[in-house]
Short mmCIF file of C-alpha atoms in Angstrom, two decimals:
data_model
loop_
_atom_site.label_atom_id
_atom_site.label_comp_id
_atom_site.label_asym_id
_atom_site.label_seq_id
_atom_site.Cartn_x
_atom_site.Cartn_y
_atom_site.Cartn_z
CA UNK A 1 -74.28 -99.31 82.92
CA UNK A 2 -76.33 -96.52 81.39
CA UNK A 3 -79.04 -98.60 79.75
CA UNK A 4 -82.75 -98.59 80.50
CA UNK A 5 -83.49 -100.04 83.92
CA UNK A 6 -86.74 -101.37 85.32
CA UNK A 7 -87.75 -102.17 88.85
CA UNK A 8 -88.78 -104.64 90.08
CA UNK A 9 -87.73 -107.38 87.72
CA UNK A 10 -90.35 -109.74 89.05
CA UNK A 11 -93.59 -109.11 90.90
CA UNK A 12 -96.06 -111.65 92.24
CA UNK A 13 -99.31 -110.30 93.56
CA UNK A 14 -102.78 -111.46 94.43
CA UNK A 15 -105.78 -110.60 92.35
CA UNK A 16 -107.25 -107.28 93.38
CA UNK A 17 -104.01 -105.74 94.63
CA UNK A 18 -102.41 -102.64 93.16
CA UNK A 19 -98.92 -102.76 91.71
CA UNK A 20 -96.52 -100.10 90.48
CA UNK A 21 -93.55 -100.51 88.19
CA UNK A 22 -90.74 -98.07 87.58
CA UNK A 23 -88.71 -97.38 84.46
CA UNK A 24 -85.52 -95.29 84.35
CA UNK A 25 -84.71 -94.38 80.76
CA UNK A 26 -81.32 -93.62 79.32
CA UNK A 27 -80.25 -90.20 80.46
CA UNK A 28 -81.39 -87.42 78.13
CA UNK A 29 -83.77 -89.66 76.20
CA UNK A 30 -86.94 -87.64 76.06
CA UNK A 31 -89.18 -90.31 74.58
CA UNK A 32 -90.43 -93.20 76.67
CA UNK A 33 -92.62 -96.15 75.72
CA UNK A 34 -94.37 -98.90 77.65
CA UNK A 35 -95.18 -102.24 76.04
CA UNK A 36 -96.83 -105.39 77.35
CA UNK A 37 -95.85 -108.87 76.32
CA UNK A 38 -98.04 -111.84 77.17
CA UNK A 39 -96.87 -115.41 76.91
CA UNK A 40 -96.26 -116.50 73.35
CA UNK A 41 -96.93 -113.07 71.89
CA UNK A 42 -94.90 -110.13 70.73
CA UNK A 43 -94.77 -106.91 72.73
CA UNK A 44 -97.80 -104.65 72.31
CA UNK A 45 -97.68 -100.88 72.62
CA UNK A 46 -99.35 -99.42 75.70
CA UNK A 47 -98.39 -95.76 75.95
CA UNK A 48 -95.91 -93.09 74.88
CA UNK A 49 -94.40 -90.05 76.58
CA UNK A 50 -92.58 -87.12 75.09
CA UNK A 51 -90.86 -85.58 78.10
CA UNK A 52 -93.55 -85.44 80.79
CA UNK A 53 -96.48 -85.39 78.39
CA UNK A 54 -98.38 -88.61 77.77
CA UNK A 55 -99.21 -88.25 74.09
CA UNK A 56 -100.78 -91.56 73.18
CA UNK A 57 -102.47 -94.43 74.96
CA UNK A 58 -103.43 -97.74 73.43
CA UNK A 59 -106.93 -99.04 73.92
CA UNK A 60 -105.20 -101.90 75.73
CA UNK A 61 -104.63 -99.46 78.57
CA UNK A 62 -107.86 -99.85 80.52
CA UNK A 63 -109.03 -97.49 83.25
CA UNK A 64 -107.18 -99.62 85.79
CA UNK A 65 -103.87 -98.66 84.23
CA UNK A 66 -102.18 -95.32 84.72
CA UNK A 67 -98.76 -94.15 83.68
CA UNK A 68 -96.87 -91.05 84.65
CA UNK A 69 -93.60 -89.38 83.91
CA UNK A 70 -93.69 -86.47 86.31
CA UNK A 71 -90.43 -84.71 85.54
CA UNK A 72 -89.73 -86.11 82.14
CA UNK A 73 -87.21 -88.56 83.56
CA UNK A 74 -88.34 -91.85 85.15
CA UNK A 75 -91.80 -93.24 84.54
CA UNK A 76 -94.19 -95.34 86.59
CA UNK A 77 -96.90 -97.69 85.45
CA UNK A 78 -99.58 -98.53 87.99
CA UNK A 79 -102.17 -101.26 87.70
CA UNK A 80 -105.08 -101.06 90.10
CA UNK A 81 -107.22 -104.04 91.12
CA UNK A 82 -105.04 -106.47 89.25
CA UNK A 83 -106.64 -109.33 87.34
CA UNK A 84 -105.12 -112.61 86.25
CA UNK A 85 -105.20 -111.38 82.68
CA UNK A 86 -102.71 -108.67 83.64
CA UNK A 87 -100.01 -111.31 84.05
CA UNK A 88 -97.37 -110.39 81.50
CA UNK A 89 -93.94 -108.91 80.96
CA UNK A 90 -94.04 -105.11 81.02
CA UNK A 91 -91.31 -103.58 78.91
CA UNK A 92 -90.08 -100.02 78.89
CA UNK A 93 -88.10 -98.42 76.09
CA UNK A 94 -86.58 -94.99 75.63
CA UNK A 95 -85.30 -93.08 72.65
CA UNK A 96 -83.77 -89.72 71.85
CA UNK A 97 -85.27 -87.22 69.44
CA UNK A 98 -83.30 -86.33 66.37
CA UNK A 99 -84.44 -84.08 63.59
CA UNK A 100 -84.22 -86.74 60.91
CA UNK A 101 -84.30 -90.48 60.69
CA UNK A 102 -85.66 -93.04 63.06
CA UNK A 103 -85.09 -92.67 66.77
CA UNK A 104 -83.88 -96.02 68.04
CA UNK A 105 -85.73 -97.49 70.99
CA UNK A 106 -83.62 -99.08 73.67
CA UNK A 107 -85.44 -101.66 75.76
CA UNK A 108 -85.12 -102.40 79.43
CA UNK A 109 -85.06 -105.92 80.89
CA UNK A 110 -88.77 -105.83 81.72
CA UNK A 111 -90.87 -106.45 84.80
CA UNK A 112 -92.56 -109.83 84.87
CA UNK A 113 -95.91 -109.63 86.66
CA UNK A 114 -97.71 -112.71 87.93
CA UNK A 115 -101.21 -112.28 89.31
CA UNK A 116 -102.40 -115.19 91.41
CA UNK B 1 -103.50 -100.09 60.54
CA UNK B 2 -100.13 -101.75 60.53
CA UNK B 3 -99.65 -105.47 60.99
CA UNK B 4 -96.74 -107.89 61.10
CA UNK B 5 -97.17 -111.60 60.46
CA UNK B 6 -94.67 -114.28 61.38
CA UNK B 7 -96.30 -117.47 60.20
CA UNK B 8 -93.62 -119.75 61.62
CA UNK B 9 -94.36 -120.30 65.28
CA UNK B 10 -91.48 -122.67 65.97
CA UNK B 11 -88.52 -123.88 63.97
CA UNK B 12 -85.92 -126.47 64.94
CA UNK B 13 -82.78 -127.12 62.95
CA UNK B 14 -79.60 -129.02 63.58
CA UNK B 15 -76.54 -126.97 64.36
CA UNK B 16 -74.68 -125.65 61.32
CA UNK B 17 -77.77 -125.73 59.12
CA UNK B 18 -79.03 -122.52 57.56
CA UNK B 19 -82.44 -121.25 58.61
CA UNK B 20 -84.73 -118.51 57.29
CA UNK B 21 -87.32 -116.72 59.39
CA UNK B 22 -90.19 -115.20 57.46
CA UNK B 23 -91.85 -111.86 58.07
CA UNK B 24 -94.70 -110.26 56.13
CA UNK B 25 -95.99 -106.80 56.96
CA UNK B 26 -98.90 -104.51 56.14
CA UNK B 27 -98.90 -100.75 56.24
CA UNK B 28 -100.56 -97.89 54.39
CA UNK B 29 -97.59 -95.60 54.87
CA UNK B 30 -94.99 -95.14 52.18
CA UNK B 31 -92.31 -94.38 54.75
CA UNK B 32 -91.73 -96.94 57.45
CA UNK B 33 -89.06 -98.92 59.21
CA UNK B 34 -88.67 -102.65 59.67
CA UNK B 35 -86.77 -104.37 62.45
CA UNK B 36 -85.65 -107.71 63.75
CA UNK B 37 -85.18 -108.32 67.47
CA UNK B 38 -83.88 -111.36 69.31
CA UNK B 39 -85.27 -112.36 72.69
CA UNK B 40 -83.13 -114.95 74.47
CA UNK B 41 -84.44 -116.85 77.50
CA UNK B 42 -83.34 -113.98 79.75
CA UNK B 43 -86.17 -111.97 78.23
CA UNK B 44 -84.40 -108.82 77.15
CA UNK B 45 -85.03 -107.65 73.59
CA UNK B 46 -81.84 -107.42 71.57
CA UNK B 47 -81.90 -105.21 68.50
CA UNK B 48 -80.50 -106.88 65.37
CA UNK B 49 -81.28 -104.68 62.38
CA UNK B 50 -83.34 -101.76 61.08
CA UNK B 51 -84.22 -101.04 57.44
CA UNK B 52 -86.15 -98.11 56.07
CA UNK B 53 -88.71 -98.46 53.32
CA UNK B 54 -86.55 -96.68 50.77
CA UNK B 55 -83.63 -99.02 51.13
CA UNK B 56 -84.27 -102.43 49.60
CA UNK B 57 -80.65 -103.37 49.50
CA UNK B 58 -80.11 -106.70 51.20
CA UNK B 59 -77.71 -106.73 54.08
CA UNK B 60 -75.26 -109.25 55.45
CA UNK B 61 -73.68 -109.08 58.87
CA UNK B 62 -71.53 -112.05 59.70
CA UNK B 63 -73.78 -115.12 59.75
CA UNK B 64 -76.92 -112.97 59.53
CA UNK B 65 -78.52 -111.70 56.34
CA UNK B 66 -81.76 -109.91 55.58
CA UNK B 67 -83.86 -109.91 52.42
CA UNK B 68 -86.24 -106.94 52.08
CA UNK B 69 -88.74 -107.07 49.21
CA UNK B 70 -91.34 -104.32 49.01
CA UNK B 71 -93.12 -106.06 46.14
CA UNK B 72 -94.11 -108.90 48.45
CA UNK B 73 -94.07 -106.87 51.70
CA UNK B 74 -91.57 -109.25 53.17
CA UNK B 75 -88.49 -108.84 55.34
CA UNK B 76 -86.94 -112.25 55.85
CA UNK B 77 -84.00 -113.10 58.08
CA UNK B 78 -81.49 -115.86 57.40
CA UNK B 79 -78.97 -117.31 59.81
CA UNK B 80 -76.17 -119.18 58.09
CA UNK B 81 -74.33 -122.02 59.84
CA UNK B 82 -76.57 -121.83 62.88
CA UNK B 83 -75.17 -122.18 66.37
CA UNK B 84 -76.74 -123.22 69.66
CA UNK B 85 -76.42 -119.62 70.89
CA UNK B 86 -78.84 -118.59 68.16
CA UNK B 87 -81.65 -120.35 70.03
CA UNK B 88 -84.14 -117.65 70.98
CA UNK B 89 -87.42 -116.08 69.98
CA UNK B 90 -87.07 -113.72 67.04
CA UNK B 91 -89.46 -110.85 66.44
CA UNK B 92 -90.03 -108.84 63.32
CA UNK B 93 -91.41 -105.34 63.91
CA UNK B 94 -92.66 -102.32 61.98
CA UNK B 95 -92.76 -98.61 62.76
CA UNK B 96 -94.53 -96.05 60.64
CA UNK B 97 -92.22 -93.08 60.38
CA UNK B 98 -93.68 -89.93 61.81
CA UNK B 99 -92.09 -87.28 63.91
CA UNK B 100 -93.69 -88.28 67.17
CA UNK B 101 -94.85 -91.65 68.37
CA UNK B 102 -92.64 -94.19 66.65
CA UNK B 103 -94.29 -97.13 68.37
CA UNK B 104 -93.31 -100.57 67.22
CA UNK B 105 -95.79 -103.15 66.01
CA UNK B 106 -94.38 -106.62 66.59
CA UNK B 107 -95.20 -109.97 65.07
CA UNK B 108 -95.96 -112.92 67.30
CA UNK B 109 -92.41 -114.21 67.06
CA UNK B 110 -90.69 -117.35 65.85
CA UNK B 111 -89.10 -119.62 68.43
CA UNK B 112 -85.87 -120.96 66.97
CA UNK B 113 -84.23 -123.99 68.52
CA UNK B 114 -80.81 -125.08 67.37
CA UNK B 115 -80.18 -128.73 68.12
CA UNK B 116 -76.55 -129.56 68.91
#
């Protein structure tokens, strides 16, 4: 399967711990997005990468959050000093870049984080 | 700023009935894209359709049809002869077209339950 993959699929942690999620985009997709989805809500944009460059961050991404895409391939999202409000599904999506038209985003299965 | 409103939080219909999911959007851009996604209990977002702002032609795909009306800023989704497998949360989304961050703005979703 060559779709977007995310690891882990589920993570339970205690408040105050650090967690890191990984996203592997579709090969050769140079755009990568992170979204967060809380219970009963739609996904909300967190951040966007074009290759290894992080070009936009939502104000939802507090100082405790950091995302990287070191070689323009996989990406990691780290949350430091987790809080109960961080409990959510974290979704990753990737897309190619074409010269015209919309670049379809393909979503991964998500990582569900529960902070106790 | 862009915004998507799905006023229907939950809908339940008996199998084989038709059902329409409403979506109203706001954007200042003249060029944008609208989407519908399905999220079954497994959690993965499944892409259903994309329309661009210059194409108001309605579309039918099997039991699914979409009605795009720029005059009312609406992009409604109808399922004909509903089936139990259609039970899911459905999200309408908007992306302002720009060569760069094509982040999606999602509505809060409509939970559709098909009663057998």
